[in-house]
């Protein structure tokens, strides 16, 4: 069976090229062609030697997930439904910010975490995405942007906040990150990539040893363990204190923060007492708090707090001297906001 070109990080590709004696620069050139120039077929280029073309043709395929549907919101958010080779689908979202976009990628078909507030969780877990399916989401979304919005097609950030728990698919996520960072290719800066986790401790433990220096976001959502157990069932297995201790041990680069996402749900975790507990927990950490108003979906059981209550919560946290943002919801109209992805 042929291997996907998009499953190889630069070191692996260089090794293949060396072993096959394809020429010193071929790996760099291929990375430039497929990632920087976003070309899908290597055979259209005159730079490829006959020998290299033959080898690539025999051993590699260059398939990407296919865009099946595109939904565009008036706030310029774009949601893609991608079809994968086995007929499964995942969603990817482009979130606009000041003329640039953040790409929100999926890491799994469905999700095994079963969080009570998340639409993706209601569909259960089907399978992990392969590296090429993660990388392909970004390349295809970028291609769509340059074809359809040529005047504002720049990418700002990449976040692993789509469907799935990225750390539950550690190997493929790690390799995609390595590919995104590679200089001859997409050449994304490490601080432009964020991986968000529900607190999957085995993945965080590996992160400490193996993950390139990208940003960590933890979906915290509650300090009280009964409430967190209700919201994020894996909290019963991976205790919040252990999760936080593990995150504390991951070295942080200068001027970087760990983002703590806190979902705001009316009458569940939105009181000023909750805000104080959150403030005390994070006070001595290099924390950036991102408050996310709950986004409803069909048959969801929670409600979003009213604006006054969210504002009071935010001010209370600011009293602890911590940076806090209250996330504005984008893409709500096309079910593309946080927690609304389900196929
Ligand atoms: N599994 C990872 C990646 C998903 S990120 C994680 O849990 O972090 C998606 C973010 O959206 C998470 O912070 C998640 O908690 C949040 N989210 C999920 N459902 C939501 C909803 N209905 N409204 C608002 N945010 C939601």
Tab-separated table of C-alpha atoms and ligand atoms in Angstrom:
chain	number	residue	atom	x	y	z
A	1	UNK	CA	0.000	0.000	0.000
A	2	UNK	CA	1.186	3.503	-0.770
A	3	UNK	CA	2.033	5.798	2.098
A	4	UNK	CA	0.541	9.251	2.399
A	5	UNK	CA	3.053	11.981	1.645
A	6	UNK	CA	1.301	14.104	4.266
A	7	UNK	CA	2.035	11.601	7.016
A	8	UNK	CA	5.775	12.253	7.042
A	9	UNK	CA	7.502	14.875	9.092
A	10	UNK	CA	10.547	16.531	7.572
A	11	UNK	CA	13.065	14.261	9.273
A	12	UNK	CA	11.290	11.172	7.984
A	13	UNK	CA	10.987	12.526	4.464
A	14	UNK	CA	14.646	13.549	4.423
A	15	UNK	CA	15.590	10.060	5.477
A	16	UNK	CA	13.556	8.490	2.676
A	17	UNK	CA	15.132	10.832	0.130
A	18	UNK	CA	18.592	10.041	1.444
A	19	UNK	CA	18.030	6.299	1.399
A	20	UNK	CA	16.770	6.455	-2.159
A	21	UNK	CA	19.522	8.838	-3.183
A	22	UNK	CA	17.032	11.274	-4.683
A	23	UNK	CA	19.213	14.330	-4.240
A	24	UNK	CA	20.096	16.545	-1.314
A	25	UNK	CA	17.485	19.208	-1.787
A	26	UNK	CA	14.522	17.064	-2.731
A	27	UNK	CA	12.952	16.872	0.735
A	28	UNK	CA	13.110	20.663	1.202
A	29	UNK	CA	11.788	21.227	-2.247
A	30	UNK	CA	8.890	18.804	-1.761
A	31	UNK	CA	7.984	20.492	1.526
A	32	UNK	CA	8.034	23.856	-0.178
A	33	UNK	CA	5.891	22.613	-3.071
A	34	UNK	CA	3.226	20.824	-1.052
A	35	UNK	CA	3.063	22.933	2.082
A	36	UNK	CA	4.221	26.428	1.220
A	37	UNK	CA	2.889	26.491	-2.311
A	38	UNK	CA	0.019	24.213	-1.364
A	39	UNK	CA	0.303	22.030	-4.457
A	40	UNK	CA	-1.213	18.598	-4.360
A	41	UNK	CA	0.575	16.746	-7.144
A	42	UNK	CA	4.375	16.721	-7.331
A	43	UNK	CA	4.283	15.522	-10.922
A	44	UNK	CA	3.248	18.883	-12.329
A	45	UNK	CA	6.561	20.396	-11.473
A	46	UNK	CA	9.520	20.487	-13.857
A	47	UNK	CA	11.892	20.463	-10.880
A	48	UNK	CA	11.246	16.832	-10.081
A	49	UNK	CA	13.815	14.458	-11.566
A	50	UNK	CA	12.551	11.431	-13.434
A	51	UNK	CA	13.969	9.124	-10.827
A	52	UNK	CA	12.351	11.011	-7.946
A	53	UNK	CA	9.006	11.202	-9.762
A	54	UNK	CA	9.056	7.499	-10.372
A	55	UNK	CA	9.894	6.692	-6.795
A	56	UNK	CA	7.238	9.031	-5.396
A	57	UNK	CA	4.639	7.710	-7.804
A	58	UNK	CA	5.323	4.137	-6.774
A	59	UNK	CA	5.427	4.641	-3.042
A	60	UNK	CA	3.365	7.690	-2.117
A	61	UNK	CA	-0.118	9.043	-2.534
A	62	UNK	CA	-1.089	12.675	-2.153
A	63	UNK	CA	-4.761	12.430	-1.306
A	64	UNK	CA	-6.355	15.022	0.974
A	65	UNK	CA	-9.727	15.096	2.702
A	66	UNK	CA	-12.335	16.508	0.342
A	67	UNK	CA	-14.447	19.542	1.053
A	68	UNK	CA	-18.010	18.305	0.905
A	69	UNK	CA	-19.870	21.320	2.228
A	70	UNK	CA	-18.961	24.924	3.001
A	71	UNK	CA	-21.074	27.084	5.310
A	72	UNK	CA	-20.361	30.788	5.507
A	73	UNK	CA	-21.728	32.986	8.272
A	74	UNK	CA	-22.285	36.721	7.874
A	75	UNK	CA	-19.503	37.308	10.428
A	76	UNK	CA	-17.213	35.602	7.845
A	77	UNK	CA	-16.769	32.410	9.862
A	78	UNK	CA	-16.457	29.443	7.518
A	79	UNK	CA	-17.282	25.867	8.422
A	80	UNK	CA	-16.139	22.993	6.217
A	81	UNK	CA	-17.491	19.505	6.208
A	82	UNK	CA	-14.679	17.235	5.068
A	83	UNK	CA	-15.169	13.797	3.670
A	84	UNK	CA	-12.435	11.316	4.524
A	85	UNK	CA	-11.269	8.374	2.421
A	86	UNK	CA	-13.412	5.890	4.392
A	87	UNK	CA	-16.553	7.992	3.950
A	88	UNK	CA	-16.498	9.457	7.471
A	89	UNK	CA	-16.688	13.196	7.978
A	90	UNK	CA	-15.203	15.849	10.205
A	91	UNK	CA	-15.632	19.578	10.482
A	92	UNK	CA	-13.077	22.368	10.368
A	93	UNK	CA	-13.763	26.012	11.129
A	94	UNK	CA	-12.050	29.218	10.027
A	95	UNK	CA	-12.606	31.957	12.570
A	96	UNK	CA	-11.996	35.500	11.306
A	97	UNK	CA	-10.080	38.030	13.346
A	98	UNK	CA	-8.989	41.406	11.984
A	99	UNK	CA	-8.721	40.236	8.402
A	100	UNK	CA	-6.914	37.010	9.278
A	101	UNK	CA	-8.136	33.595	10.266
A	102	UNK	CA	-7.670	31.067	13.009
A	103	UNK	CA	-8.068	27.522	11.755
A	104	UNK	CA	-9.837	25.255	14.212
A	105	UNK	CA	-8.931	21.650	13.394
A	106	UNK	CA	-10.491	18.344	14.353
A	107	UNK	CA	-8.352	15.513	15.682
A	108	UNK	CA	-10.851	12.630	15.841
A	109	UNK	CA	-14.078	11.453	14.234
A	110	UNK	CA	-16.378	11.992	17.198
A	111	UNK	CA	-14.935	12.054	20.686
A	112	UNK	CA	-14.645	9.632	23.591
A	113	UNK	CA	-14.699	12.237	26.376
A	114	UNK	CA	-18.485	12.511	26.482
A	115	UNK	CA	-18.606	15.981	28.041
A	116	UNK	CA	-22.159	16.859	28.972
A	117	UNK	CA	-22.130	20.306	27.353
A	118	UNK	CA	-20.594	19.375	24.011
A	119	UNK	CA	-22.440	18.468	20.832
A	120	UNK	CA	-19.530	16.444	19.455
A	121	UNK	CA	-19.629	14.249	22.562
A	122	UNK	CA	-23.189	13.174	21.804
A	123	UNK	CA	-22.040	11.353	18.667
A	124	UNK	CA	-19.603	9.045	20.481
A	125	UNK	CA	-16.156	8.055	19.335
A	126	UNK	CA	-15.508	6.553	15.917
A	127	UNK	CA	-11.789	6.760	15.243
A	128	UNK	CA	-8.631	8.797	15.407
A	129	UNK	CA	-7.726	10.989	12.477
A	130	UNK	CA	-4.498	10.173	10.697
A	131	UNK	CA	-1.756	12.767	10.406
A	132	UNK	CA	-2.591	13.375	6.754
A	133	UNK	CA	-6.249	13.980	7.639
A	134	UNK	CA	-5.298	16.632	10.176
A	135	UNK	CA	-2.717	18.290	7.944
A	136	UNK	CA	-5.100	18.026	4.991
A	137	UNK	CA	-7.795	20.019	6.799
A	138	UNK	CA	-5.441	22.964	7.085
A	139	UNK	CA	-4.109	22.736	3.533
A	140	UNK	CA	-7.577	22.466	2.005
A	141	UNK	CA	-8.994	25.264	4.156
A	142	UNK	CA	-6.073	27.454	3.074
A	143	UNK	CA	-6.653	26.582	-0.543
A	144	UNK	CA	-10.347	27.428	-0.239
A	145	UNK	CA	-9.414	30.784	1.269
A	146	UNK	CA	-6.982	31.719	-1.467
A	147	UNK	CA	-9.496	30.687	-4.139
A	148	UNK	CA	-12.522	32.338	-2.546
A	149	UNK	CA	-11.235	35.205	-0.446
A	150	UNK	CA	-7.977	36.139	-2.144
A	151	UNK	CA	-7.851	39.522	-0.463
A	152	UNK	CA	-8.038	38.215	3.060
A	153	UNK	CA	-6.606	34.753	3.070
A	154	UNK	CA	-3.945	34.971	5.709
A	155	UNK	CA	-3.776	32.509	8.509
A	156	UNK	CA	-3.122	33.731	11.998
A	157	UNK	CA	-3.340	30.720	14.313
A	158	UNK	CA	-4.017	27.039	14.368
A	159	UNK	CA	-6.001	25.625	17.256
A	160	UNK	CA	-6.814	21.996	17.987
A	161	UNK	CA	-10.274	22.822	19.250
A	162	UNK	CA	-12.508	21.101	16.749
A	163	UNK	CA	-13.933	17.626	17.123
A	164	UNK	CA	-12.075	15.212	19.336
A	165	UNK	CA	-9.639	15.186	22.214
A	166	UNK	CA	-6.250	15.923	20.628
A	167	UNK	CA	-4.205	14.304	23.390
A	168	UNK	CA	-6.191	11.093	22.977
A	169	UNK	CA	-4.682	10.988	19.469
A	170	UNK	CA	-1.256	12.081	20.568
A	171	UNK	CA	0.954	10.633	17.824
A	172	UNK	CA	-0.947	12.044	14.865
A	173	UNK	CA	-1.439	15.423	16.547
A	174	UNK	CA	2.230	15.647	17.467
A	175	UNK	CA	3.315	14.802	13.952
A	176	UNK	CA	0.916	17.340	12.408
A	177	UNK	CA	2.357	19.969	14.705
A	178	UNK	CA	5.881	19.036	13.605
A	179	UNK	CA	4.795	19.369	9.989
A	180	UNK	CA	3.151	22.763	10.607
A	181	UNK	CA	6.305	24.073	12.248
A	182	UNK	CA	8.732	22.961	9.537
A	183	UNK	CA	10.622	25.852	8.001
A	184	UNK	CA	10.530	24.922	4.344
A	185	UNK	CA	6.827	24.206	4.608
A	186	UNK	CA	4.031	26.047	6.363
A	187	UNK	CA	6.578	27.452	8.758
A	188	UNK	CA	4.101	28.351	11.492
A	189	UNK	CA	5.569	29.859	14.643
A	190	UNK	CA	5.223	27.650	17.723
A	191	UNK	CA	3.304	30.325	19.652
A	192	UNK	CA	0.657	30.366	16.904
A	193	UNK	CA	-0.397	26.802	17.589
A	194	UNK	CA	-2.582	25.820	20.531
A	195	UNK	CA	-3.686	22.379	21.609
A	196	UNK	CA	-6.701	22.247	23.876
A	197	UNK	CA	-7.354	19.309	26.183
A	198	UNK	CA	-10.143	18.268	28.501
A	199	UNK	CA	-7.395	17.154	30.902
A	200	UNK	CA	-6.377	13.830	29.388
A	201	UNK	CA	-3.527	13.075	31.761
A	202	UNK	CA	-1.712	10.317	29.804
A	203	UNK	CA	-1.365	12.779	26.910
A	204	UNK	CA	-0.180	15.591	29.157
A	205	UNK	CA	2.455	13.301	30.615
A	206	UNK	CA	3.755	12.593	27.134
A	207	UNK	CA	3.538	16.298	26.286
A	208	UNK	CA	6.053	17.043	28.999
A	209	UNK	CA	8.607	14.797	27.274
A	210	UNK	CA	7.819	14.988	23.599
A	211	UNK	CA	5.638	17.804	22.328
A	212	UNK	CA	7.218	20.746	20.503
A	213	UNK	CA	6.848	24.077	22.329
A	214	UNK	CA	3.295	24.990	21.325
A	215	UNK	CA	0.609	26.519	23.565
A	216	UNK	CA	-1.446	24.501	26.016
A	217	UNK	CA	-5.096	25.185	26.721
A	218	UNK	CA	-6.971	23.304	29.423
A	219	UNK	CA	-10.748	23.082	29.361
A	220	UNK	CA	-11.227	23.722	33.059
A	221	UNK	CA	-14.885	24.756	33.292
A	222	UNK	CA	-15.253	24.109	37.018
A	223	UNK	CA	-13.109	24.078	40.137
A	224	UNK	CA	-15.564	22.139	42.282
A	225	UNK	CA	-14.990	18.450	41.617
A	226	UNK	CA	-18.651	17.429	41.652
A	227	UNK	CA	-19.459	20.031	39.048
A	228	UNK	CA	-16.393	19.151	36.972
A	229	UNK	CA	-17.292	15.462	37.170
A	230	UNK	CA	-20.694	16.252	35.762
A	231	UNK	CA	-19.296	18.367	32.942
A	232	UNK	CA	-16.180	16.377	32.035
A	233	UNK	CA	-16.541	12.709	33.015
A	234	UNK	CA	-12.804	11.958	32.663
A	235	UNK	CA	-12.320	14.217	35.674
A	236	UNK	CA	-13.251	11.193	37.807
A	237	UNK	CA	-10.290	9.321	36.426
A	238	UNK	CA	-7.780	12.135	36.019
A	239	UNK	CA	-8.052	14.352	39.042
A	240	UNK	CA	-7.776	18.087	38.372
A	241	UNK	CA	-4.900	18.549	40.819
A	242	UNK	CA	-2.844	15.912	39.079
A	243	UNK	CA	-3.654	17.483	35.735
A	244	UNK	CA	-2.593	20.920	36.968
A	245	UNK	CA	0.578	19.553	38.535
A	246	UNK	CA	1.489	17.906	35.264
A	247	UNK	CA	0.834	21.116	33.327
A	248	UNK	CA	2.968	23.027	35.842
A	249	UNK	CA	5.876	20.766	34.947
A	250	UNK	CA	5.719	21.525	31.240
A	251	UNK	CA	8.313	24.248	30.652
A	252	UNK	CA	6.803	27.539	29.509
A	253	UNK	CA	8.691	29.781	27.117
A	254	UNK	CA	9.220	33.430	28.000
A	255	UNK	CA	6.116	35.594	27.811
A	256	UNK	CA	3.848	32.570	27.393
A	257	UNK	CA	0.771	31.594	29.348
A	258	UNK	CA	-1.306	28.501	29.774
A	259	UNK	CA	-4.831	29.222	28.601
A	260	UNK	CA	-7.593	28.034	30.884
A	261	UNK	CA	-10.926	27.823	29.153
A	262	UNK	CA	-13.898	28.245	31.391
A	263	UNK	CA	-17.309	27.504	29.969
A	264	UNK	CA	-19.992	29.680	31.525
A	265	UNK	CA	-23.249	27.913	32.287
A	266	UNK	CA	-26.167	29.644	33.989
A	267	UNK	CA	-26.613	28.667	37.641
A	268	UNK	CA	-24.013	25.928	37.497
A	269	UNK	CA	-20.571	27.543	37.596
A	270	UNK	CA	-21.191	31.275	37.117
A	271	UNK	CA	-21.450	32.739	40.640
A	272	UNK	CA	-18.897	35.112	42.155
A	273	UNK	CA	-18.054	32.324	44.626
A	274	UNK	CA	-17.081	30.211	41.622
A	275	UNK	CA	-15.045	33.113	40.255
A	276	UNK	CA	-13.165	33.422	43.538
A	277	UNK	CA	-12.404	29.710	43.631
A	278	UNK	CA	-11.104	29.943	40.079
A	279	UNK	CA	-9.039	33.022	40.889
A	280	UNK	CA	-7.443	31.342	43.924
A	281	UNK	CA	-6.672	28.183	42.007
A	282	UNK	CA	-4.878	29.978	39.187
A	283	UNK	CA	-3.467	32.967	41.035
A	284	UNK	CA	0.095	31.740	41.223
A	285	UNK	CA	0.176	30.274	37.765
A	286	UNK	CA	1.022	31.920	34.457
A	287	UNK	CA	-2.594	31.703	33.478
A	288	UNK	CA	-4.671	33.351	30.826
A	289	UNK	CA	-8.375	32.801	31.369
A	290	UNK	CA	-10.735	32.516	28.474
A	291	UNK	CA	-14.382	32.646	29.485
A	292	UNK	CA	-16.611	30.939	26.931
A	293	UNK	CA	-20.352	31.523	27.064
A	294	UNK	CA	-22.145	28.212	26.640
A	295	UNK	CA	-23.314	27.683	23.059
A	296	UNK	CA	-26.609	25.864	22.824
A	297	UNK	CA	-27.246	23.000	20.368
A	298	UNK	CA	-30.307	20.839	19.687
A	299	UNK	CA	-31.554	19.265	22.951
A	300	UNK	CA	-28.783	20.738	25.096
A	301	UNK	CA	-29.637	20.913	28.770
A	302	UNK	CA	-27.722	24.038	29.800
A	303	UNK	CA	-28.223	27.776	29.409
A	304	UNK	CA	-25.869	30.650	28.894
A	305	UNK	CA	-25.726	33.157	31.783
A	306	UNK	CA	-26.911	36.683	31.016
A	307	UNK	CA	-24.329	39.309	30.114
A	308	UNK	CA	-24.398	41.051	33.492
A	309	UNK	CA	-23.562	37.857	35.304
A	310	UNK	CA	-20.689	37.012	32.956
A	311	UNK	CA	-19.336	40.540	33.301
A	312	UNK	CA	-19.443	40.322	37.107
A	313	UNK	CA	-17.616	36.992	36.953
A	314	UNK	CA	-14.950	38.509	34.730
A	315	UNK	CA	-14.463	41.524	36.994
A	316	UNK	CA	-14.144	39.320	40.029
A	317	UNK	CA	-11.358	37.371	38.317
A	318	UNK	CA	-9.619	40.538	37.227
A	319	UNK	CA	-9.483	41.411	40.913
A	320	UNK	CA	-6.940	38.589	41.185
A	321	UNK	CA	-4.729	40.418	38.682
A	322	UNK	CA	-5.117	37.845	35.961
A	323	UNK	CA	-5.619	38.369	32.240
A	324	UNK	CA	-9.169	37.368	31.338
A	325	UNK	CA	-11.123	37.560	28.113
A	326	UNK	CA	-14.782	36.897	27.586
A	327	UNK	CA	-14.919	35.174	24.236
A	328	UNK	CA	-17.367	36.574	21.762
A	329	UNK	CA	-19.258	33.887	19.983
A	330	UNK	CA	-18.602	33.510	16.283
A	331	UNK	CA	-20.199	31.201	13.805
A	332	UNK	CA	-23.195	30.464	16.029
A	333	UNK	CA	-25.635	30.824	13.123
A	334	UNK	CA	-24.022	27.956	11.221
A	335	UNK	CA	-23.423	25.761	14.305
A	336	UNK	CA	-19.708	26.394	13.986
A	337	UNK	CA	-19.084	27.772	17.472
A	338	UNK	CA	-17.334	25.893	20.284
A	339	UNK	CA	-19.006	22.625	21.099
A	340	UNK	CA	-21.400	22.788	18.168
A	341	UNK	CA	-19.570	20.491	15.794
A	342	UNK	CA	-21.278	17.251	15.011
A	343	UNK	CA	-21.681	15.307	11.776
B	1	LIG	N1	-11.313	18.037	23.636
B	1	LIG	C1	-10.568	19.258	23.659
B	1	LIG	C2	-10.726	19.992	22.363
B	1	LIG	C3	-12.094	20.575	22.108
B	1	LIG	S1	-11.878	22.260	22.260
B	1	LIG	C4	-10.967	20.060	24.886
B	1	LIG	O1	-11.863	19.624	25.582
B	1	LIG	O2	-10.354	21.076	25.183
B	1	LIG	C5	-13.410	22.885	22.207
B	1	LIG	C6	-13.654	23.883	23.313
B	1	LIG	O3	-15.029	24.229	23.248
B	1	LIG	C7	-13.424	23.271	24.679
B	1	LIG	O4	-12.933	24.205	25.602
B	1	LIG	C8	-14.816	22.856	25.026
B	1	LIG	O5	-14.942	22.672	26.384
B	1	LIG	C9	-15.632	23.995	24.480
B	1	LIG	N2	-17.027	23.656	24.296
B	1	LIG	C10	-17.562	22.445	24.086
B	1	LIG	N3	-18.901	22.506	24.004
B	1	LIG	C11	-19.223	23.808	24.156
B	1	LIG	C12	-20.455	24.505	24.130
B	1	LIG	N4	-21.610	23.889	23.935
B	1	LIG	N5	-20.412	25.835	24.294
B	1	LIG	C13	-19.227	26.474	24.433
B	1	LIG	N6	-18.051	25.863	24.461
B	1	LIG	C14	-18.043	24.534	24.322
